Structures are given as structure tokens and as C-alpha cells.
Amino acid sequence: MRHNLQSRKKFAVLGASVAIGALALSGCGSQKGQGNEESGGGSSSGDGEVTIALLLPESKTTRYESLDKPNFEKYVKEANPDAKVKYSNANQDATQQQQQFEAAVTEGVDAIVLDPVDASAVSSALSKAKAKKIPVIAYDRFFKDADYYTSFDNKKIGNLQGQAVLDGLKAEDKDPKSGPVWMVNGDPKDPNAADFKAGAEETLKKGGADIAESHDALDWDPGDARQWVEGQLQTADKDPIAIYSANDGTAGGVIAATKKAKVKPVITGQDAEVDGLQNILRGDQYATIYKAIPPQAEFAAKAAVALAGGEKPEGSTTYKDTPTDFVEAKVVTKDNVKDIVGDQIKAEDICTGDVKKLCSDYGVK
Ligand code: GAL
């Protein structure tokens, strides 16, 4: 492989302040299409047609279909107007995702961007891609041996979530030691869930909280979260003063369970989904985590197009030996919902029905 230092170039900083670093690239010769007999099919612009497979894990969490996919497609087009995106969603089924991955390998795509349902089950599919020299990008959830990784600092997100629980208690003048705190974590097959949990636990313990119960919601299922909390509320000696919930979907299940039992712990989430933000404005949820998806999709799109063209993205940092770019995340409570509305989250989506009035109370427009 020709390693041409002169072709080394840097891409412009992405997404302004939300992106931690710029995606740096180094040219490593043009390997486009090597071993990819079925890719492209026709060369319209001289450097061939590029196909990139985007494999996302599920569709209950709204970010994937409404933000990750369209933004990824947009930034792929921006990086290479002739490039095509072949999109698949696994609907939380690891076997289905493996088939989608293998279909992309068989088709001979030029790069695969994978957000795995089960990060521990990707290695056999990965070796098939490697055998055909198809570069693979770890998107949002890390797995070993990817050519590039882009995500958020997920342990730090856990820290932010833990702090949000403590802040929510403080806002109610409650000592974190005054009662039990429960945790509803994400899916155990998702490595991010373990990071969120570790970060939140660390911060909660530092703040003196008594983590009395902890549950992993299988498949990030809001129904699982609801059922577990309902069961716990029936048998626990003491009601919780707070329930950490790893994302807005599962927080919705927790809210349903606590409302039914007429208890009102501090509840938090993640993803700044429309439902989550509405729950925050209603006072049913204290906080969520806002993650800017466009810069993450942009990092992945540019890296995929670069890798498909034989360039190597360097990333602004390295995570477990993989070139990486991280995007910043932040806590949102009712007081700063107004600051995050814009391109990613539209006020008109949040401010409907009973939430209309709340939006004007909190300056969301
Ligand atoms: C995580 C992701 C979160 C959330 C969750 C459920 O890996 O980082 O944003 O969407 O999965 O799919």
C-alpha cells in the first residue's frame, strides 16, 4: 500500500462547538473497491461509484430513524455526491443485523458503518468484511477492530446523568442519603449501557446516594423498565427518592409505573427525545441528555467516504487503539429546553397539546 504523506489532509472542523475535534485523514493509497467485485457498477465521475452500508440497531429510540439516518445520508452526499447509502435497521435483533451485515459484504459495499445491537457478537461478520478488505466503522457503540469510531464519551454521559439525579434531589431539597435510589440501566448487550451505568454509579456514590436496586432493561425496552419498577414498588420497604433511567424511552416506562403507584421520585433520561422533553416540561422527568447527532453522523459519513477511497481517518483521539472522534453532550432540564430547540429538535414538535402552555412558560419557541 502506497503511503503518501503529501496527500495527508485535514478536514474542516465539524459541527462547530459541539464537535470535540476535527476529523483528520491520512492518505494511504487508493484502495477503493479492492476485493469489492459487486460494488458501484459504473463510474460516473471518474473515481467510481461508492456504496456505504449504514446498519443501525433499533427504531424505538427515535434518534436513529429521525436523526442518525437522514444526517448520515446528507453528509455522505456532501462528501461525495455520487455515493450511495444502503440503510438497514435491525429492530433490536442481533441475528437480523448479522444478516444485514453479511448481505452488505456479499454485495461488496465500499464501507460498512455499524451501530451494533450486540457488540460482543460482531467478530465473525467483521472477519468476513476484513477478508474482502471492506473498512468498518463503529458508530456510537464501540467494538474491537473497527477502522474508526465515533461516539460520545459515554462514561462521561453516565457522570452527567448521575449528577442530574443529584441536582434533581437538590432542587427538591432532598438529601441524597435520605432514601433509596434505583437504577434502570440500558441493554446489557450495548457497551454504552455499561458505561452510562458506571459513570452514573460513580457520581451517585460520590454524592452519597444509596443505590438500593439496579436493573438492566433488556433491549432498552420501556415495557421492561415499567414492569420492573411496578414490581419493585409493590415489594420494596421504602419508595425510591430517585430513579435513574438510562434513556428517555425507559424513563417513559418508569414514569408510567410511578404514576400508577402515585409516587414521585426524581427521574432522568437521555436522548432529548420529543416525549422526554415534554415529560420534562410537565415536571414528570427532571432531566435528559442532549446529544448532537448531526456532528456524529458527519464524522461517520466523512470517515466512511474517506475509507472507501483508501484514506485513513486519524480521529482527534484514540479509544482502545481505534482512531476516534467524540462529540459533546449536555444536560437538559426545563430551564434550558429553550436553548436546544433548533435544527435537531423543533419547538413545534414539543409544544403540542397540554405542553403548548408550558412551552410559553419556559420560553420554548
Ligand atoms: C445507546 C445510545 C443512546 C440510546 C440507546 C438506545 O447506545 O447511545 O443514545 O439511543 O442506545 O438505543
XYZ file of C-alpha atoms and ligand atoms in Angstrom:
377
model
C 0.000 0.000 0.000
C 1.389 3.369 -1.014
C 1.691 5.691 1.919
C 1.706 9.183 0.574
C 2.346 11.699 3.307
C 1.874 14.545 0.900
C -1.739 13.599 0.361
C -2.295 13.847 4.085
C -5.015 16.373 4.678
C -7.275 17.606 7.358
C -10.969 18.097 7.102
C -12.573 21.245 8.395
C -13.849 21.262 11.971
C -17.256 19.683 12.118
C -20.382 20.963 13.757
C -18.678 23.981 15.336
C -18.622 23.898 19.124
C -20.289 20.532 19.659
C -17.572 18.540 17.954
C -14.522 17.966 20.089
C -12.056 17.626 17.264
C -11.604 17.679 13.549
C -11.576 14.526 11.503
C -8.027 14.156 10.301
C -7.183 11.927 7.405
C -4.045 10.442 6.068
C -3.806 9.130 2.529
C -2.810 5.503 2.294
C -3.123 4.921 -1.409
C -6.285 4.344 -3.323
C -7.792 1.011 -2.373
C -11.318 1.794 -3.470
C -13.212 -1.238 -4.486
C -10.398 -3.662 -3.862
C -11.991 -7.056 -3.436
C -15.414 -5.478 -3.839
C -16.419 -7.037 -7.127
C -20.055 -6.114 -6.822
C -19.684 -2.547 -5.619
C -20.669 0.504 -7.567
C -21.245 -0.611 -11.060
C -20.415 2.268 -13.302
C -18.077 5.138 -12.951
C -19.844 8.410 -13.494
C -17.342 10.828 -12.047
C -14.084 9.194 -12.873
C -13.381 7.874 -9.384
C -16.148 5.305 -9.340
C -19.419 4.922 -7.542
C -19.240 4.327 -3.843
C -21.774 2.437 -1.720
C -21.763 2.677 2.040
C -23.848 0.425 4.269
C -25.361 2.029 7.356
C -26.564 -0.534 9.903
C -28.487 0.906 12.852
C -29.700 -1.114 15.825
C -33.329 -0.285 16.525
C -36.175 2.084 15.833
C -37.968 2.527 19.178
C -35.454 5.158 20.219
C -36.343 7.985 17.877
C -32.823 9.253 17.138
C -31.953 6.503 14.668
C -34.684 6.977 12.078
C -35.245 10.675 12.588
C -31.674 11.937 13.078
C -28.846 9.441 12.576
C -30.061 8.091 9.238
C -31.027 11.341 7.464
C -27.955 13.186 8.717
C -25.642 10.376 7.723
C -27.172 10.344 4.228
C -26.868 14.102 3.985
C -23.192 14.171 4.935
C -22.293 11.227 2.698
C -23.815 13.142 -0.230
C -21.908 16.227 0.826
C -18.601 14.324 0.914
C -19.269 12.512 -2.344
C -22.373 13.385 -4.403
C -22.117 10.088 -6.281
C -22.027 7.924 -3.171
C -24.977 5.756 -2.214
C -26.117 4.721 1.249
C -27.612 1.293 1.759
C -29.545 1.533 5.018
C -30.731 -1.271 7.292
C -32.274 -1.199 10.745
C -32.049 -4.382 12.844
C -35.038 -3.635 15.070
C -33.051 -4.796 18.090
C -32.419 -8.242 16.596
C -28.718 -9.205 16.603
C -29.237 -12.126 14.210
C -31.057 -9.925 11.732
C -28.247 -7.392 11.982
C -25.657 -10.054 11.293
C -27.587 -10.993 8.137
C -27.748 -7.348 7.101
C -24.005 -7.051 7.651
C -23.265 -10.196 5.660
C -25.556 -9.045 2.836
C -23.540 -5.822 2.641
C -20.307 -7.826 2.500
C -21.704 -10.094 -0.232
C -22.881 -7.088 -2.202
C -19.366 -5.739 -1.928
C -20.074 -2.307 -0.474
C -17.117 0.035 -0.055
C -17.517 0.656 3.684
C -19.800 -0.501 6.494
C -20.947 1.750 9.334
C -22.216 -0.425 12.165
C -24.059 0.506 15.363
C -24.255 -2.989 16.851
C -27.238 -4.493 18.649
C -24.849 -6.879 20.370
C -21.265 -5.633 20.378
C -19.948 -8.984 21.568
C -21.377 -10.790 18.545
C -19.802 -8.853 15.682
C -16.464 -10.604 15.287
C -17.435 -13.268 12.743
C -19.186 -10.758 10.464
C -16.245 -8.418 10.916
C -13.745 -11.002 9.746
C -15.824 -11.508 6.589
C -15.573 -7.781 5.880
C -11.832 -7.823 6.610
C -11.363 -10.747 4.216
C -12.878 -8.608 1.463
C -10.955 -5.524 2.621
C -14.145 -3.625 3.382
C -13.453 -0.997 6.050
C -15.791 -0.955 9.049
C -16.744 1.972 11.272
C -18.040 1.608 14.823
C -20.917 4.033 15.101
C -21.990 5.172 18.583
C -21.303 1.754 20.178
C -17.724 0.523 20.285
C -16.491 -2.864 19.087
C -12.932 -4.078 18.588
C -11.048 -3.966 15.288
C -13.048 -1.198 13.647
C -11.116 1.175 11.368
C -12.669 4.210 13.018
C -15.056 5.013 15.890
C -17.278 7.982 16.570
C -19.464 8.422 19.613
C -19.861 10.452 22.781
C -17.747 9.924 25.862
C -20.277 7.508 27.295
C -18.784 7.188 30.769
C -18.955 10.973 30.973
C -22.594 10.849 29.899
C -23.148 8.497 32.847
C -21.438 11.041 35.124
C -23.721 13.783 33.778
C -26.751 11.568 34.350
C -25.699 10.797 37.922
C -25.156 14.483 38.590
C -28.592 15.256 37.134
C -30.147 12.855 39.649
C -28.294 14.617 42.492
C -29.316 18.040 41.143
C -32.927 16.915 40.848
C -32.890 15.868 44.511
C -31.271 19.151 45.497
C -33.970 21.068 43.611
C -36.491 19.313 45.865
C -34.365 19.996 48.952
C -33.786 16.291 49.416
C -30.625 14.837 50.883
C -29.355 12.081 48.535
C -28.865 9.954 51.673
C -32.497 10.350 52.748
C -33.838 7.354 50.815
C -33.120 4.678 48.257
C -32.105 5.426 44.685
C -32.926 2.860 41.997
C -31.216 2.416 38.673
C -32.843 1.309 35.417
C -29.917 0.771 33.083
C -29.813 0.085 29.362
C -29.446 -3.166 27.490
C -26.533 -5.352 28.662
C -25.560 -6.166 25.040
C -24.892 -2.464 24.442
C -21.441 -1.430 25.711
C -22.663 2.145 26.085
C -25.182 0.982 28.678
C -22.334 -0.336 30.847
C -20.504 2.992 30.503
C -23.610 5.023 31.348
C -24.178 2.821 34.386
C -20.549 3.002 35.558
C -20.444 6.793 35.188
C -23.781 7.321 36.910
C -22.903 4.966 39.762
C -19.588 6.715 40.300
C -21.197 10.154 40.562
C -24.170 8.977 42.624
C -21.924 7.208 45.121
C -19.659 10.245 45.403
C -22.766 12.288 46.146
C -23.649 9.895 48.970
C -26.636 8.271 47.271
C -27.780 4.849 48.424
C -28.196 2.762 45.255
C -30.588 0.191 46.648
C -31.776 -1.521 43.459
C -30.408 -1.811 39.943
C -31.916 -3.393 36.855
C -30.782 -3.742 33.228
C -33.714 -3.140 30.868
C -33.418 -5.812 28.217
C -33.281 -4.402 24.676
C -33.743 -0.900 26.112
C -37.416 -1.849 26.313
C -39.646 0.762 28.022
C -42.088 -2.058 28.843
C -39.353 -3.963 30.684
C -38.437 -0.804 32.620
C -42.076 -0.245 33.546
C -42.661 -3.818 34.625
C -39.566 -3.921 36.800
C -40.414 -0.654 38.567
C -44.028 -1.742 39.076
C -42.851 -4.979 40.676
C -40.309 -3.219 42.878
C -42.844 -0.644 44.058
C -45.096 -3.458 45.210
C -42.465 -5.212 47.278
C -39.909 -2.611 48.404
C -39.879 -1.461 52.035
C -39.250 2.114 51.037
C -40.230 4.071 47.945
C -37.279 5.471 45.995
C -36.403 9.156 46.174
C -34.974 8.918 42.656
C -34.934 6.508 39.742
C -32.030 6.851 37.328
C -33.166 5.817 33.901
C -30.604 5.353 31.131
C -32.632 6.899 28.297
C -35.876 8.727 27.629
C -37.606 5.608 26.311
C -37.044 3.656 29.508
C -37.776 6.813 31.546
C -41.221 6.788 29.908
C -41.780 3.284 31.309
C -40.555 4.394 34.734
C -42.883 7.408 34.711
C -45.875 5.214 33.822
C -45.067 2.840 36.711
C -44.530 5.559 39.311
C -47.654 7.471 38.286
C -49.711 4.317 38.648
C -48.336 3.814 42.169
C -48.707 7.539 42.955
C -45.076 8.040 43.929
C -42.964 10.863 42.561
C -39.232 10.182 42.576
C -36.717 12.252 40.613
C -36.479 10.615 37.161
C -33.850 11.245 34.498
C -33.188 10.034 30.947
C -31.119 10.555 27.806
C -31.515 11.491 24.132
C -33.650 14.644 24.424
C -36.484 12.916 22.591
C -39.709 14.818 21.996
C -41.546 12.660 24.583
C -38.709 13.102 27.082
C -38.667 16.876 26.678
C -42.441 17.012 27.062
C -42.147 14.944 30.250
C -39.537 17.414 31.496
C -41.733 20.446 30.809
C -44.635 18.683 32.553
C -42.426 18.038 35.591
C -42.643 14.246 35.240
C -38.936 13.915 34.404
C -36.166 16.079 35.843
C -33.526 15.904 33.108
C -32.324 14.333 29.888
C -29.037 14.334 27.975
C -28.871 16.250 24.729
C -26.603 14.594 22.199
C -25.975 16.465 18.974
C -26.448 13.804 16.321
C -25.557 15.765 13.131
C -21.842 16.133 14.016
C -21.655 12.471 14.971
C -23.267 11.459 11.662
C -20.933 13.854 9.864
C -17.838 12.306 11.438
C -19.032 8.850 10.422
C -20.052 9.882 6.906
C -16.769 11.620 6.166
C -14.748 8.770 7.628
C -16.742 6.224 5.605
C -16.267 8.112 2.338
C -12.573 8.545 3.123
C -12.070 4.875 3.995
C -13.982 3.837 0.879
C -11.468 5.902 -1.076
C -8.482 4.300 0.603
C -7.753 7.094 3.064
C -7.356 6.506 6.768
C -9.219 8.749 9.222
C -6.948 9.556 12.149
C -9.514 10.974 14.547
C -8.761 13.631 17.123
C -8.188 10.965 19.748
C -7.749 7.225 20.154
C -10.117 4.934 22.020
C -8.917 1.391 22.694
C -6.421 1.654 19.819
C -9.070 2.891 17.369
C -8.937 6.362 15.757
C -11.854 8.200 17.307
C -13.824 11.419 17.305
C -16.123 12.246 20.206
C -18.989 14.716 20.269
C -20.014 16.712 23.371
C -23.246 16.067 25.259
C -25.076 18.183 27.814
C -27.747 18.000 30.487
C -31.157 19.480 29.751
C -33.733 20.442 32.366
C -36.894 22.527 31.978
C -34.786 25.672 32.286
C -32.694 25.077 29.177
C -35.061 23.209 26.836
C -35.324 26.579 25.100
C -31.592 26.544 24.344
C -31.598 23.237 22.480
C -34.509 23.819 20.132
C -33.359 24.418 16.598
C -32.449 22.116 13.746
C -32.312 18.864 15.687
C -35.297 19.426 17.960
C -38.150 21.546 16.733
C -40.276 23.611 19.112
C -43.403 22.796 17.095
C -42.885 19.084 17.795
C -42.579 19.610 21.548
C -45.132 22.358 22.005
C -48.343 20.478 21.289
C -51.491 19.827 23.354
C -51.010 20.372 27.081
C -47.337 21.259 26.516
C -48.160 24.372 24.456
C -48.742 26.486 27.536
C -45.692 25.025 29.297
C -43.562 25.984 26.302
C -44.583 29.599 26.661
C -43.923 29.437 30.443
C -40.389 28.174 29.783
C -39.665 30.320 26.738
C -39.528 27.423 24.290
C -40.245 28.761 20.814
C -27.290 3.812 23.189
C -27.282 5.174 22.584
C -28.354 6.002 23.191
C -29.701 5.310 23.160
C -29.630 3.816 23.413
C -30.870 3.048 22.970
O -26.249 3.043 22.720
O -26.025 5.787 22.795
O -28.404 7.273 22.572
O -30.326 5.594 21.971
O -28.514 3.211 22.854
O -30.842 2.726 21.624
